[in-house]
Amino acid sequence: FRERKLIVHIIPFENRRQILVTHDVTETERTEMMRRDFIANASHELRTPLTVIVGFLEIAASEDLDAATRMAHLKLMTEQGHRMQHLIEDMLTLSRLESVDHPLRPEKIDTRTLLEQVLRDARALSSGKHEISLEMEDVAVQGNYDELHSAFGNLASNAVRYTPAGGSIRLSWSDSEKGAKFVVEDTGIGISPEHISRLTERFYRVDKSRSRETQGTGLGLAIVKHVLLRHGGNLSIKSEAGKGSSFTVCLPKI
Ligand code: ADP
């Protein structure tokens, strides 16, 4: 959308003069296009697991399956059901974050509890496959605890999911001139430069199959972006393919 789309109205005026009224519809069209894309992507993402589930149900109804095969089918159907659940939860989270009826009611955040919870969740997800550490300075912010937990948690879980076993992940919370800084650094697969600016778009993934294998919905970074928007914060991403990434969140201090 580098070009702008203008609608021009020429209104006759007195003495053979005319008034030119321009109306910039670039933003309206962009929003409409994003809405259409979102619905198409979401439908596609939901259709895939549903097709698997219906396929297995049809087999179960038409064939006599031995117990082991039936168990294997049930396991696969359960996985696909969970995938749909995650996706719907993330879609609901995003729509709540965007809703004007859901204004932010900022409260002072207990950052120690929050970060220790993020660390625990990341360690549980990693199940001992990575070295995960947390460094903390005393710096206070305000906001919504659950939203910040979801944003920080998404960044930490991405670091685990995109770092092969044996790698390390560093979480840090520090005071900086620009604000309170939360950094997640990993020694994972990294991201090539051409993808970086698009990562917070809904359903944008560098590698779809890797994202799915690790229970990704493609909405995690879009959620992070929206939470930070509501908190007056921002996200910056540095990464090198094959070496690792660092995601830095900056939030206003109180
Ligand atoms: P997903 O559910 O696919 O992980 P996200 O919105 O959280 O969705 O991330 C979007 C994409 O950004 C991912 O699919 C992945 O390609 C890339 N990505 C996110 N975090 C990392 C990371 N720490 N290392 C490498 N790639 C990452």
CSV table of C-alpha atoms and ligand atoms in Angstrom, one decimal:
chain,number,residue,atom,x,y,z
A,1,PHE,CA,0.0,0.0,0.0
A,2,ARG,CA,2.6,2.5,-0.9
A,3,GLU,CA,0.2,4.3,-3.2
A,4,ARG,CA,-2.7,6.2,-1.8
A,5,LYS,CA,-6.2,5.9,-3.1
A,6,LEU,CA,-8.2,9.2,-3.3
A,7,ILE,CA,-11.7,9.7,-4.3
A,8,VAL,CA,-12.1,13.1,-6.0
A,9,HIS,CA,-15.4,14.9,-6.1
A,10,ILE,CA,-15.7,17.9,-8.5
A,11,ILE,CA,-18.5,20.2,-7.3
A,12,PRO,CA,-19.6,23.1,-9.6
A,13,PHE,CA,-19.3,26.5,-8.0
A,14,GLU,CA,-20.4,29.9,-9.0
A,15,ASN,CA,-18.8,31.7,-12.1
A,16,ARG,CA,-17.7,28.5,-13.8
A,17,ARG,CA,-15.4,27.8,-10.9
A,18,GLN,CA,-15.3,24.3,-9.3
A,19,ILE,CA,-14.5,23.0,-5.9
A,20,LEU,CA,-12.3,19.9,-5.6
A,21,VAL,CA,-13.1,17.6,-2.7
A,22,THR,CA,-10.7,14.7,-2.1
A,23,HIS,CA,-11.4,11.8,0.2
A,24,ASP,CA,-8.6,9.5,1.2
A,25,VAL,CA,-9.9,6.0,1.4
A,26,THR,CA,-6.5,4.3,1.7
A,27,GLU,CA,-6.9,3.4,5.4
A,28,THR,CA,-10.5,2.3,5.0
A,29,GLU,CA,-9.6,-0.1,2.2
A,30,ARG,CA,-6.6,-1.4,4.0
A,31,THR,CA,-8.7,-2.2,7.1
A,32,GLU,CA,-11.3,-3.9,4.9
A,33,MET,CA,-8.6,-5.9,3.2
A,34,MET,CA,-7.0,-7.0,6.5
A,35,ARG,CA,-10.5,-8.0,7.8
A,36,ARG,CA,-11.1,-10.1,4.7
A,37,ASP,CA,-7.6,-11.7,4.9
A,38,PHE,CA,-8.1,-12.5,8.6
A,39,ILE,CA,-11.4,-14.3,8.0
A,40,ALA,CA,-10.0,-16.2,5.1
A,41,ASN,CA,-6.9,-17.3,7.1
A,42,ALA,CA,-8.9,-18.1,10.3
A,43,SER,CA,-11.3,-20.3,8.3
A,44,HIS,CA,-8.5,-22.1,6.6
A,45,GLU,CA,-6.7,-22.7,9.9
A,46,LEU,CA,-9.8,-24.1,11.5
A,47,ARG,CA,-10.8,-26.2,8.4
A,48,THR,CA,-7.5,-28.1,8.4
A,49,PRO,CA,-7.8,-29.8,11.8
A,50,LEU,CA,-11.6,-30.2,11.4
A,51,THR,CA,-11.0,-32.1,8.1
A,52,VAL,CA,-8.7,-34.5,9.9
A,53,ILE,CA,-11.2,-35.1,12.7
A,54,VAL,CA,-14.1,-35.7,10.3
A,55,GLY,CA,-12.0,-38.0,8.2
A,56,PHE,CA,-11.1,-40.2,11.2
A,57,LEU,CA,-14.7,-40.2,12.4
A,58,GLU,CA,-15.8,-41.4,9.0
A,59,ILE,CA,-13.3,-44.2,9.1
A,60,ALA,CA,-14.4,-45.1,12.6
A,61,ALA,CA,-18.0,-45.3,11.5
A,62,SER,CA,-17.3,-47.4,8.4
A,63,GLU,CA,-14.5,-49.8,9.4
A,64,ASP,CA,-14.0,-52.3,12.1
A,65,LEU,CA,-10.8,-51.0,13.8
A,66,ASP,CA,-8.6,-52.9,16.2
A,67,ALA,CA,-8.1,-51.3,19.6
A,68,ALA,CA,-4.6,-50.0,18.9
A,69,THR,CA,-5.6,-48.3,15.6
A,70,ARG,CA,-8.7,-46.8,17.3
A,71,MET,CA,-6.5,-45.4,20.1
A,72,ALA,CA,-4.0,-43.9,17.6
A,73,HIS,CA,-6.9,-42.2,15.8
A,74,LEU,CA,-8.4,-40.9,19.0
A,75,LYS,CA,-5.0,-39.5,19.9
A,76,LEU,CA,-4.7,-37.7,16.6
A,77,MET,CA,-8.2,-36.3,16.8
A,78,THR,CA,-7.5,-35.0,20.3
A,79,GLU,CA,-4.4,-33.2,19.1
A,80,GLN,CA,-6.4,-31.6,16.3
A,81,GLY,CA,-9.1,-30.6,18.7
A,82,HIS,CA,-6.5,-29.0,21.0
A,83,ARG,CA,-5.1,-27.1,18.0
A,84,MET,CA,-8.6,-25.7,17.2
A,85,GLN,CA,-9.0,-24.7,20.9
A,86,HIS,CA,-5.7,-22.8,20.9
A,87,LEU,CA,-6.6,-21.0,17.8
A,88,ILE,CA,-10.0,-20.0,19.0
A,89,GLU,CA,-8.6,-18.8,22.3
A,90,ASP,CA,-6.0,-16.7,20.5
A,91,MET,CA,-8.6,-15.3,18.2
A,92,LEU,CA,-10.8,-14.3,21.2
A,93,THR,CA,-7.8,-12.8,23.0
A,94,LEU,CA,-7.0,-10.6,19.9
A,95,SER,CA,-10.6,-9.5,19.5
A,96,ARG,CA,-10.9,-8.6,23.2
A,97,LEU,CA,-7.6,-6.6,22.9
A,98,GLU,CA,-9.0,-4.7,19.9
A,99,SER,CA,-12.4,-4.1,21.4
A,100,VAL,CA,-13.2,-0.4,22.4
A,101,ASP,CA,-15.5,-1.7,25.1
A,102,HIS,CA,-12.6,-3.2,26.8
A,103,PRO,CA,-10.4,-0.3,27.9
A,104,LEU,CA,-7.2,-0.9,29.9
A,105,ARG,CA,-7.6,-0.3,33.6
A,106,PRO,CA,-3.9,0.0,34.6
A,107,GLU,CA,-2.8,-1.3,37.9
A,108,LYS,CA,0.7,-1.5,39.4
A,109,ILE,CA,2.2,-4.8,38.2
A,110,ASP,CA,3.9,-7.2,40.6
A,111,THR,CA,6.7,-7.8,38.1
A,112,ARG,CA,8.6,-10.3,40.3
A,113,THR,CA,5.6,-12.7,40.4
A,114,LEU,CA,4.9,-12.1,36.7
A,115,LEU,CA,8.4,-12.8,35.5
A,116,GLU,CA,8.8,-15.8,37.8
A,117,GLN,CA,5.6,-17.2,36.4
A,118,VAL,CA,6.9,-16.6,32.8
A,119,LEU,CA,10.1,-18.4,33.7
A,120,ARG,CA,8.3,-21.3,35.2
A,121,ASP,CA,6.0,-21.7,32.2
A,122,ALA,CA,9.0,-21.5,29.8
A,123,ARG,CA,10.9,-24.2,31.8
A,124,ALA,CA,7.8,-26.4,31.8
A,125,LEU,CA,7.4,-26.1,28.0
A,126,SER,CA,11.1,-26.8,27.5
A,127,SER,CA,11.0,-29.8,29.8
A,128,GLY,CA,14.7,-29.5,30.6
A,129,LYS,CA,15.8,-29.3,26.9
A,130,HIS,CA,17.1,-25.7,27.3
A,131,GLU,CA,19.1,-23.6,29.8
A,132,ILE,CA,16.7,-20.9,30.8
A,133,SER,CA,17.7,-18.0,33.0
A,134,LEU,CA,16.1,-14.8,34.4
A,135,GLU,CA,17.8,-11.6,35.5
A,136,MET,CA,15.8,-8.9,37.2
A,137,GLU,CA,16.2,-5.3,38.2
A,138,ASP,CA,13.8,-3.3,40.3
A,139,VAL,CA,11.7,-1.2,37.9
A,140,ALA,CA,8.0,-0.6,38.2
A,141,VAL,CA,5.3,-0.5,35.5
A,142,GLN,CA,1.6,-0.4,35.4
A,143,GLY,CA,-0.9,-2.2,33.2
A,144,ASN,CA,-3.0,-5.3,33.0
A,145,TYR,CA,-1.3,-8.3,34.6
A,146,ASP,CA,-3.0,-10.9,32.5
A,147,GLU,CA,-2.3,-9.1,29.2
A,148,LEU,CA,1.4,-8.5,30.1
A,149,HIS,CA,1.6,-12.2,31.2
A,150,SER,CA,0.3,-13.3,27.8
A,151,ALA,CA,2.7,-10.9,25.9
A,152,PHE,CA,5.8,-11.9,27.9
A,153,GLY,CA,4.7,-15.5,27.9
A,154,ASN,CA,4.3,-15.6,24.1
A,155,LEU,CA,7.8,-14.2,23.6
A,156,ALA,CA,9.3,-16.7,26.1
A,157,SER,CA,7.4,-19.7,24.7
A,158,ASN,CA,8.5,-18.7,21.1
A,159,ALA,CA,12.1,-18.7,22.3
A,160,VAL,CA,11.6,-22.3,23.6
A,161,ARG,CA,9.7,-23.4,20.5
A,162,TYR,CA,12.2,-22.0,18.0
A,163,THR,CA,15.4,-23.1,19.8
A,164,PRO,CA,16.6,-26.6,19.3
A,165,ALA,CA,17.3,-28.7,22.4
A,166,GLY,CA,20.6,-27.8,24.1
A,167,GLY,CA,20.2,-24.1,23.3
A,168,SER,CA,19.9,-21.3,25.8
A,169,ILE,CA,17.4,-18.7,26.6
A,170,ARG,CA,17.9,-15.5,28.6
A,171,LEU,CA,15.1,-13.5,30.0
A,172,SER,CA,15.9,-10.1,31.5
A,173,TRP,CA,13.9,-7.2,33.1
A,174,SER,CA,15.9,-4.0,33.4
A,175,ASP,CA,15.8,-0.3,33.8
A,176,SER,CA,16.8,1.8,30.8
A,177,GLU,CA,16.6,5.4,29.6
A,178,LYS,CA,13.8,4.5,27.2
A,179,GLY,CA,11.7,2.7,29.9
A,180,ALA,CA,11.4,-0.7,31.5
A,181,LYS,CA,12.9,-3.3,29.3
A,182,PHE,CA,12.0,-7.0,28.9
A,183,VAL,CA,14.4,-8.9,26.7
A,184,VAL,CA,14.1,-12.5,25.5
A,185,GLU,CA,17.2,-13.8,23.9
A,186,ASP,CA,17.6,-17.2,22.4
A,187,THR,CA,20.3,-19.2,20.5
A,188,GLY,CA,17.7,-20.7,18.2
A,189,ILE,CA,17.0,-20.9,14.5
A,190,GLY,CA,16.8,-17.2,14.0
A,191,ILE,CA,14.9,-15.3,11.3
A,192,SER,CA,16.1,-13.9,8.0
A,193,PRO,CA,15.9,-10.1,7.7
A,194,GLU,CA,13.2,-10.1,5.0
A,195,HIS,CA,10.6,-11.6,7.4
A,196,ILE,CA,11.3,-9.5,10.5
A,197,SER,CA,9.0,-6.5,9.7
A,198,ARG,CA,6.1,-8.9,9.0
A,199,LEU,CA,6.2,-11.1,12.1
A,200,THR,CA,3.5,-9.3,14.1
A,201,GLU,CA,1.0,-9.7,11.2
A,202,ARG,CA,-1.7,-12.2,12.0
A,203,PHE,CA,-1.0,-15.7,10.8
A,204,TYR,CA,2.4,-14.7,9.4
A,205,ARG,CA,4.9,-17.5,9.9
A,206,VAL,CA,8.4,-18.1,8.5
A,207,ASP,CA,7.9,-21.8,8.4
A,208,LYS,CA,4.3,-23.0,8.7
A,209,SER,CA,5.1,-26.7,9.5
A,210,ARG,CA,7.5,-25.8,12.3
A,211,SER,CA,5.0,-23.5,13.8
A,212,ARG,CA,2.3,-26.2,13.7
A,213,GLU,CA,4.5,-28.9,15.0
A,214,THR,CA,5.1,-26.8,18.1
A,215,GLN,CA,1.4,-25.9,18.6
A,216,GLY,CA,1.7,-22.5,17.1
A,217,THR,CA,-1.3,-20.5,16.0
A,218,GLY,CA,0.5,-17.8,14.1
A,219,LEU,CA,-1.2,-15.2,16.3
A,220,GLY,CA,1.3,-15.0,19.2
A,221,LEU,CA,3.2,-11.9,18.1
A,222,ALA,CA,0.0,-10.2,16.9
A,223,ILE,CA,-1.2,-10.5,20.5
A,224,VAL,CA,2.1,-9.2,21.8
A,225,LYS,CA,1.9,-6.2,19.5
A,226,HIS,CA,-1.7,-5.4,20.5
A,227,VAL,CA,-0.9,-5.7,24.3
A,228,LEU,CA,2.0,-3.3,23.9
A,229,LEU,CA,-0.1,-0.9,21.9
A,230,ARG,CA,-2.6,-0.7,24.8
A,231,HIS,CA,0.3,-0.2,27.3
A,232,GLY,CA,2.1,2.5,25.3
A,233,GLY,CA,5.0,0.1,24.8
A,234,ASN,CA,6.8,-1.2,21.7
A,235,LEU,CA,8.6,-4.3,20.5
A,236,SER,CA,11.9,-4.5,18.6
A,237,ILE,CA,13.3,-7.6,17.0
A,238,LYS,CA,16.9,-8.5,16.2
A,239,SER,CA,17.7,-11.8,14.7
A,240,GLU,CA,20.2,-13.7,12.6
A,241,ALA,CA,19.2,-16.9,10.7
A,242,GLY,CA,20.9,-19.9,12.3
A,243,LYS,CA,22.3,-17.9,15.3
A,244,GLY,CA,19.4,-16.7,17.4
A,245,SER,CA,17.0,-13.9,18.1
A,246,SER,CA,16.3,-11.2,20.6
A,247,PHE,CA,12.9,-9.7,21.2
A,248,THR,CA,12.9,-6.4,23.3
A,249,VAL,CA,9.8,-4.9,24.9
A,250,CYS,CA,10.0,-1.4,26.1
A,251,LEU,CA,7.3,-0.2,28.6
A,252,PRO,CA,6.8,3.2,30.2
A,253,LYS,CA,8.1,3.3,33.8
A,254,ILE,CA,6.0,4.7,36.7
B,1,ADP,P1,3.6,-19.0,15.9
B,1,ADP,O1,2.4,-19.5,16.6
B,1,ADP,O2,3.7,-19.5,14.5
B,1,ADP,O3,4.8,-19.1,16.6
B,1,ADP,P2,3.9,-16.1,16.3
B,1,ADP,O4,3.0,-15.0,15.9
B,1,ADP,O5,4.2,-16.3,17.8
B,1,ADP,O6,3.3,-17.4,15.7
B,1,ADP,O7,5.3,-15.9,15.5
B,1,ADP,C1,5.2,-15.7,14.1
B,1,ADP,C2,6.4,-16.3,13.5
B,1,ADP,O8,7.6,-15.7,13.9
B,1,ADP,C3,6.7,-17.8,13.8
B,1,ADP,O9,5.9,-18.7,13.0
B,1,ADP,C4,8.2,-18.0,13.6
B,1,ADP,O10,8.4,-18.2,12.2
B,1,ADP,C5,8.7,-16.6,13.9
B,1,ADP,N1,9.3,-16.5,15.3
B,1,ADP,C6,8.7,-16.0,16.4
B,1,ADP,N2,9.6,-16.1,17.4
B,1,ADP,C7,10.7,-16.6,17.0
B,1,ADP,C8,12.0,-16.9,17.6
B,1,ADP,N3,12.3,-16.7,18.9
B,1,ADP,N4,13.0,-17.5,16.8
B,1,ADP,C9,12.7,-17.7,15.5
B,1,ADP,N5,11.5,-17.5,14.9
B,1,ADP,C10,10.6,-16.9,15.6
